[in-house]
Short mmCIF file of C-alpha atoms in Angstrom, two decimals:
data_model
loop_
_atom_site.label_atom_id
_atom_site.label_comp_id
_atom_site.label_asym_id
_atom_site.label_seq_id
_atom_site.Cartn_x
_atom_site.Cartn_y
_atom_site.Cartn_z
CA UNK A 488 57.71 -72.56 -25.37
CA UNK A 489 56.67 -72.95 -21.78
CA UNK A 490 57.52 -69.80 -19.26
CA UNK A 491 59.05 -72.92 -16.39
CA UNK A 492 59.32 -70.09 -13.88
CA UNK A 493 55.46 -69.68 -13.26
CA UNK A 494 55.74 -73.09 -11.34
CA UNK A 495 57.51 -71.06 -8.62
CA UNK A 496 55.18 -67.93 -8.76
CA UNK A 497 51.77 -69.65 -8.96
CA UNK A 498 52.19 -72.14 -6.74
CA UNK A 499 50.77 -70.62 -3.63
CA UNK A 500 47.91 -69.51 -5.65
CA UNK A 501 47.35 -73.17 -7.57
CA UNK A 502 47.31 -74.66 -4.03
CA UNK A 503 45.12 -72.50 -1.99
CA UNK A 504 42.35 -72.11 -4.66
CA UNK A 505 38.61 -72.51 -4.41
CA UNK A 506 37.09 -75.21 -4.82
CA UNK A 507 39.89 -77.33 -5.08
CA UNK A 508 43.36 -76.66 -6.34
CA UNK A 509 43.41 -75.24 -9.93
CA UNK A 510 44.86 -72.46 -11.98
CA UNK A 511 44.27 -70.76 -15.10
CA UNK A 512 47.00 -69.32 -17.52
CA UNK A 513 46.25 -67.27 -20.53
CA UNK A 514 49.10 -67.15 -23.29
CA UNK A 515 50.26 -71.02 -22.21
CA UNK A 516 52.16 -72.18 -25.61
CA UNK A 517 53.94 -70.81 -28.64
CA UNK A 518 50.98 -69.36 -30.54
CA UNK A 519 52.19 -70.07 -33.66
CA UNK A 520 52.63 -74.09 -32.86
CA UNK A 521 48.81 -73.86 -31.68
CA UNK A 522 47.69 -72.12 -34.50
CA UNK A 523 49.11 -75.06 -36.45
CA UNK A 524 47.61 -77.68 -34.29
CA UNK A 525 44.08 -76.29 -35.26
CA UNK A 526 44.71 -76.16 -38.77
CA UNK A 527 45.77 -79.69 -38.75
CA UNK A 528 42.53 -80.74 -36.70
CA UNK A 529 40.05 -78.84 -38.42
CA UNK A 530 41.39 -80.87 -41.54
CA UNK A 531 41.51 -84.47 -39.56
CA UNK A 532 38.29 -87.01 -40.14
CA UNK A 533 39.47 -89.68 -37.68
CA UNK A 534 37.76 -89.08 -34.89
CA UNK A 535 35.54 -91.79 -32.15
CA UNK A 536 33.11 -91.04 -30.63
CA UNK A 537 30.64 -92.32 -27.68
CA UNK A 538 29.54 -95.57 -28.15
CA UNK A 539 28.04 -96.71 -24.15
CA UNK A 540 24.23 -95.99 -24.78
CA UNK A 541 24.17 -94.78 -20.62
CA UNK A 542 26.70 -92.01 -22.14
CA UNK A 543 24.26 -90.05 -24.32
CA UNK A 544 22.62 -88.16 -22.02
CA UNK A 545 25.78 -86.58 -20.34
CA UNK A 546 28.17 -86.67 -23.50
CA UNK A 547 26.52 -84.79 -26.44
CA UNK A 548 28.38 -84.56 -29.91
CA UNK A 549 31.94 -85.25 -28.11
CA UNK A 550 34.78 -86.49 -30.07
CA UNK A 551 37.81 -87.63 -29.34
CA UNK A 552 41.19 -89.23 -30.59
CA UNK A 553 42.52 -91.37 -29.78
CA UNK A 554 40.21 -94.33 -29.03
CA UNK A 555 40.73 -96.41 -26.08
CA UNK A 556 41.69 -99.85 -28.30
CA UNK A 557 43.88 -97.43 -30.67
CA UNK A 558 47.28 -98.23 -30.95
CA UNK A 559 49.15 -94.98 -30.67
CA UNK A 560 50.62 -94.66 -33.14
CA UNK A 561 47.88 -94.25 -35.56
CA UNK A 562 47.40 -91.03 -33.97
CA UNK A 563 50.81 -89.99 -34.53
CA UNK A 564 50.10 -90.72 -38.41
CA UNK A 565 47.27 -88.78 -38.44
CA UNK A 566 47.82 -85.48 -36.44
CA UNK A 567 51.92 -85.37 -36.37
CA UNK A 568 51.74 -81.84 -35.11
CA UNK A 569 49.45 -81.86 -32.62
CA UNK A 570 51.00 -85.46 -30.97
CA UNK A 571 54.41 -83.39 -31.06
CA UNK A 572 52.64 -80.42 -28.75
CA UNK A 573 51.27 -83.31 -26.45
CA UNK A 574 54.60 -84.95 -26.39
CA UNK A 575 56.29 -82.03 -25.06
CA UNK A 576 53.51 -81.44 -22.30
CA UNK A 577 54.01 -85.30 -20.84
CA UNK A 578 57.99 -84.99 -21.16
CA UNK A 579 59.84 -85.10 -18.02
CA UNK A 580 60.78 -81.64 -18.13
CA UNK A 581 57.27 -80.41 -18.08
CA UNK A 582 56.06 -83.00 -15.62
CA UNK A 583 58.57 -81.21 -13.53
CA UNK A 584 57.27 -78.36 -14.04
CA UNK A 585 53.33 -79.65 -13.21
CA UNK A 586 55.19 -81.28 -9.86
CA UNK A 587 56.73 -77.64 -8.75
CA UNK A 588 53.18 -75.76 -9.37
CA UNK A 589 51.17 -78.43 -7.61
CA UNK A 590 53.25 -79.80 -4.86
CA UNK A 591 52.14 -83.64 -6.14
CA UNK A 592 55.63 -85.91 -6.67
CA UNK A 593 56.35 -88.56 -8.68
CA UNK A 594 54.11 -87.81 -11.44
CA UNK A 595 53.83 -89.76 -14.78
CA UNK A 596 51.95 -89.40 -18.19
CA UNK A 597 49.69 -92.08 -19.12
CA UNK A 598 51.34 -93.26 -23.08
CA UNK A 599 48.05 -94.76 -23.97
CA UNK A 600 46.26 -91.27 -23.45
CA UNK A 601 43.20 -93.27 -22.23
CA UNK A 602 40.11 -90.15 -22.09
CA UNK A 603 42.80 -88.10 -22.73
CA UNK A 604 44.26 -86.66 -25.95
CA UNK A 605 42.85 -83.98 -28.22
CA UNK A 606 38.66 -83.54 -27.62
CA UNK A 607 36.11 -81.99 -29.83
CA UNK A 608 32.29 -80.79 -29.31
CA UNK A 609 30.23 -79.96 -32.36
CA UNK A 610 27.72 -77.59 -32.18
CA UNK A 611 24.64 -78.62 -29.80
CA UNK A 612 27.20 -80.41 -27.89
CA UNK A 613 28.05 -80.40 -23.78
CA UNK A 614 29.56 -82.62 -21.52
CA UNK A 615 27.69 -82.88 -18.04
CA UNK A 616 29.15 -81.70 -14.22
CA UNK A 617 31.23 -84.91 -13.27
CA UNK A 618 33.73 -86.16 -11.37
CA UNK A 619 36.60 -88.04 -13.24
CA UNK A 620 37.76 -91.55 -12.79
CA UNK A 621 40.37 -92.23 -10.50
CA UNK A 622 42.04 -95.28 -11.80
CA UNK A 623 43.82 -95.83 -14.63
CA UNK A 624 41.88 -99.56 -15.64
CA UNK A 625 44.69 -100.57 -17.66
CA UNK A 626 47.85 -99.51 -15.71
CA UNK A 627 46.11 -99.55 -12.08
CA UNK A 628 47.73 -96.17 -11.85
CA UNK A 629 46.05 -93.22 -9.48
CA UNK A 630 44.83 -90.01 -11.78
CA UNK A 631 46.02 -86.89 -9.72
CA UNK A 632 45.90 -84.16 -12.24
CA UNK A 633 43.93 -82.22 -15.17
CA UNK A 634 45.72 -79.75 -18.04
CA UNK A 635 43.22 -78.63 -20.72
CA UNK A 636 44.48 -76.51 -23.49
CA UNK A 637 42.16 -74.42 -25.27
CA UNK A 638 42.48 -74.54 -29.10
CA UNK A 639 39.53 -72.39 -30.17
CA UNK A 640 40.46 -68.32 -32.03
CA UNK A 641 37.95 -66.20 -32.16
CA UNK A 642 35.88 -67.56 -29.77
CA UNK A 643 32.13 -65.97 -28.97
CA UNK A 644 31.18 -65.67 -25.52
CA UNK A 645 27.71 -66.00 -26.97
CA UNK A 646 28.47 -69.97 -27.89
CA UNK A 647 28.96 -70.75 -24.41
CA UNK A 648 31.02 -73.95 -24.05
CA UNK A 649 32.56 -72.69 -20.70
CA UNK A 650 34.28 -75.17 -18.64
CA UNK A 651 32.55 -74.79 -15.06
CA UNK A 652 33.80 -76.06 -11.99
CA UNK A 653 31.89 -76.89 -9.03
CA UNK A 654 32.13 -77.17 -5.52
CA UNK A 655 32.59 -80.83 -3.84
CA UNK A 656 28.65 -81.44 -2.93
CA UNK A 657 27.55 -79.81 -6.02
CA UNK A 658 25.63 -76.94 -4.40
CA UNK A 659 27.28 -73.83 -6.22
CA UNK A 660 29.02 -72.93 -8.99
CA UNK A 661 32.02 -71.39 -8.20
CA UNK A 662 33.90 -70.69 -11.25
CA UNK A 663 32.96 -70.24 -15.05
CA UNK A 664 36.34 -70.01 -17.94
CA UNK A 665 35.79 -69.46 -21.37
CA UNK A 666 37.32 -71.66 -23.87
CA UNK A 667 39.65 -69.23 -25.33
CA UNK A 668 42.63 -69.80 -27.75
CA UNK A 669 45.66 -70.66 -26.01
CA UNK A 670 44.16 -71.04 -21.93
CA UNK A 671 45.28 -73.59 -20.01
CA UNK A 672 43.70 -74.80 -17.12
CA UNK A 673 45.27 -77.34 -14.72
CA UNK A 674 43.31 -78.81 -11.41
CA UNK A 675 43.42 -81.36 -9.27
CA UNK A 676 40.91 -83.69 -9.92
CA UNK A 677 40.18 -85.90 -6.39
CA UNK A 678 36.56 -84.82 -5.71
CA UNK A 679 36.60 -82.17 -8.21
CA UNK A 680 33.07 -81.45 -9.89
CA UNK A 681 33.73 -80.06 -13.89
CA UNK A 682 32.23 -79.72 -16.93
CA UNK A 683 30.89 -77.52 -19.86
CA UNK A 684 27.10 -78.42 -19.01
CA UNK A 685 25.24 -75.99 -21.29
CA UNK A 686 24.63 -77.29 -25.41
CA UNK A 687 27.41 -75.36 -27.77
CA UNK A 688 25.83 -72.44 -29.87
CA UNK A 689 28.19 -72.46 -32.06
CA UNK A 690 27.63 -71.89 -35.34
CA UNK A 691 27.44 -75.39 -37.71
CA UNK A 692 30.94 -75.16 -39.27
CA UNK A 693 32.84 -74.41 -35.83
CA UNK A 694 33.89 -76.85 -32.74
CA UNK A 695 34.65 -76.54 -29.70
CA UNK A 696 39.00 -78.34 -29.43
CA UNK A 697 40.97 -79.00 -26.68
CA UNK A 698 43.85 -80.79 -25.57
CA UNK A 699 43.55 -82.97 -22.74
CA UNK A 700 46.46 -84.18 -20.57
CA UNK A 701 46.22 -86.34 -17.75
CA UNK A 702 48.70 -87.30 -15.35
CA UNK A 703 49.27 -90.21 -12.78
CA UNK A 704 50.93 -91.34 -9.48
CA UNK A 705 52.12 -95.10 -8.47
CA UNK A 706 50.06 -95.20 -5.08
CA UNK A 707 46.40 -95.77 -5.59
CA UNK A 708 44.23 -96.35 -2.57
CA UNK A 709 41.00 -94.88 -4.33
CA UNK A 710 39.52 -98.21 -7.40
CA UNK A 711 37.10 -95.86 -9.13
CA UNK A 712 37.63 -96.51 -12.80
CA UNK A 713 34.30 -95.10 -13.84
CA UNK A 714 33.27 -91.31 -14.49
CA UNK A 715 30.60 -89.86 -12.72
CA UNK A 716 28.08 -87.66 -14.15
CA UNK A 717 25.20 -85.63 -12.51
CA UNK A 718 21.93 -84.41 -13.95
CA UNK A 719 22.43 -80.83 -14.39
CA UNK A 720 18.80 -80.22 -13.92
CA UNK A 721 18.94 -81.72 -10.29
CA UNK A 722 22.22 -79.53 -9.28
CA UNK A 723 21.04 -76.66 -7.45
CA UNK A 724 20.03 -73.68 -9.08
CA UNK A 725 21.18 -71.29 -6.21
CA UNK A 726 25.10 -70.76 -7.44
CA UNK A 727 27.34 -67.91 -7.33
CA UNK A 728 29.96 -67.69 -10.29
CA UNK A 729 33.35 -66.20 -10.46
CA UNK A 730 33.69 -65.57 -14.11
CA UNK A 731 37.58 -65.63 -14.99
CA UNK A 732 36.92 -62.79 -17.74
CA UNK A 733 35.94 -60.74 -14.87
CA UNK A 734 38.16 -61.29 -12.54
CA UNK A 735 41.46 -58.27 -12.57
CA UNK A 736 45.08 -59.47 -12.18
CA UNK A 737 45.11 -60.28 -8.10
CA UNK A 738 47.69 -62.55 -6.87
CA UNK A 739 45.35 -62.85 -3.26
CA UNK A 740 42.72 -64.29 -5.21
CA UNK A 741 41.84 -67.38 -7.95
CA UNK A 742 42.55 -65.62 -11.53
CA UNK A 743 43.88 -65.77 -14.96
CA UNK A 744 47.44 -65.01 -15.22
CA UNK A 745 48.78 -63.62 -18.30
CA UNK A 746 53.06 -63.13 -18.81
#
């Protein structure tokens, strides 16, 4: 389902991008498996949601599953399919994979999927510019690495709900993807700025899914357990943007890849 050879071509391109190491690929899974994934999602009502009152200004109409006290396997119950696609992107093969295209060793999955897992934003939703947690609170394990998986057909660039990443001091915004069916994106996330700040305009009866994998090393010199969100009406209004939809196929320069 996975091309494994892209490791070995994108790798000079995932590690040399700006602002920190990440790559987009377009055409990431088997389509069909996706498609089903959404189907079964669109039907599932067991989601969480936020529940940390500090939260609601930064995390609008986000859902996710599973919950942090959730044993696992009542998400495997509950969206069989789906847990099957994010079993195959934490298996050691893949993981190899992630460790070729990245040049970080010894990486693990995290089995408790703890932020992780499949998200959802309703319409009127965002999620704030922040910077992720670095430590695993429950396993003391370091967080190294992003992969979101787009799960949205159809999509209308006039919804918004683009993932943006920033640069490290939050002056500019460097880079703007769309959510698009089937578009992975995979960063580093030490001192890595991110987020889909603007509210969805989505129409009612549409969300906004991904899949979000996260993935760990052993050696942790960096405690931060705790997200950390900025005011997007404080970050600097003077950004330049490198819109992926824009961008033509150019292996000297950050792009989507399609193959």
């Amino acid at each position: 389902m996975i091309d494994f050879t892209l490791s070995r071509k994108l790798k000079t391109n995932y590690q040399t991008s700006f602002p920190f190491p990440y790559i987009v690929i377009d055409d990431f899974f088997s389509y069909y498996r996706l498609s089903q994934c959404l189907e079964e999602l669109k039907k599932n009502n067991h989601w969480s949601t936020n529940q940390a009152e500090w939260m609601n200004e930064f995390s609008v109409k986000k859902f996710w599953l599973p919950d942090e006290e959730e044993d696992i396997s009542i998400v495997k119950s509950k969206v069989p399919i789906t847990t099957s696609v994010i079993e195959y992107l934490t298996s050691p093969k893949f993981i190899k994979y992630l460790e070729e295209l990245t040049g970080i060793k010894n990486l693990q999955k995290d089995p408790m999927l703890l932020g992780g897992g499949i998200h959802k934003i309703n319409s009127g939703g965002h999620l704030s510019i922040h910077k992720d947690y670095n430590t695993n609170h429950k396993s003391g394990k370091r967080r190294k690495l992003n992969l979101l998986l787009y799960l949205n057909k159809d999509w209308d660039k006039s919804w918004g709900g683009n993932l943006e990443l920033w640069n490290k001091n939050l002056t500019h915004k460097i880079v703007e993807v769309e959510p698009i069916f089937n578009r992975a994106v995979i960063f580093n996330i030490d001192d890595a700025p991110h987020g889909h700040p603007h509210p969805l305009n989505c129409p009612e009866d549409r969300s906004r899914y991904s899949l979000a994998l996260y993935y760990f090393i052993d050696e942790n010199d960096d405690k931060k357990t705790q997200v950390e969100f900025f005011d997007h009406n404080l970050l600097s209004e003077k950004h330049y943007e490198i819109n992926i939809e824009d961008i033509t196929l150019d292996k000297s320069k950050n792009t989507t890849f399609k193959y």
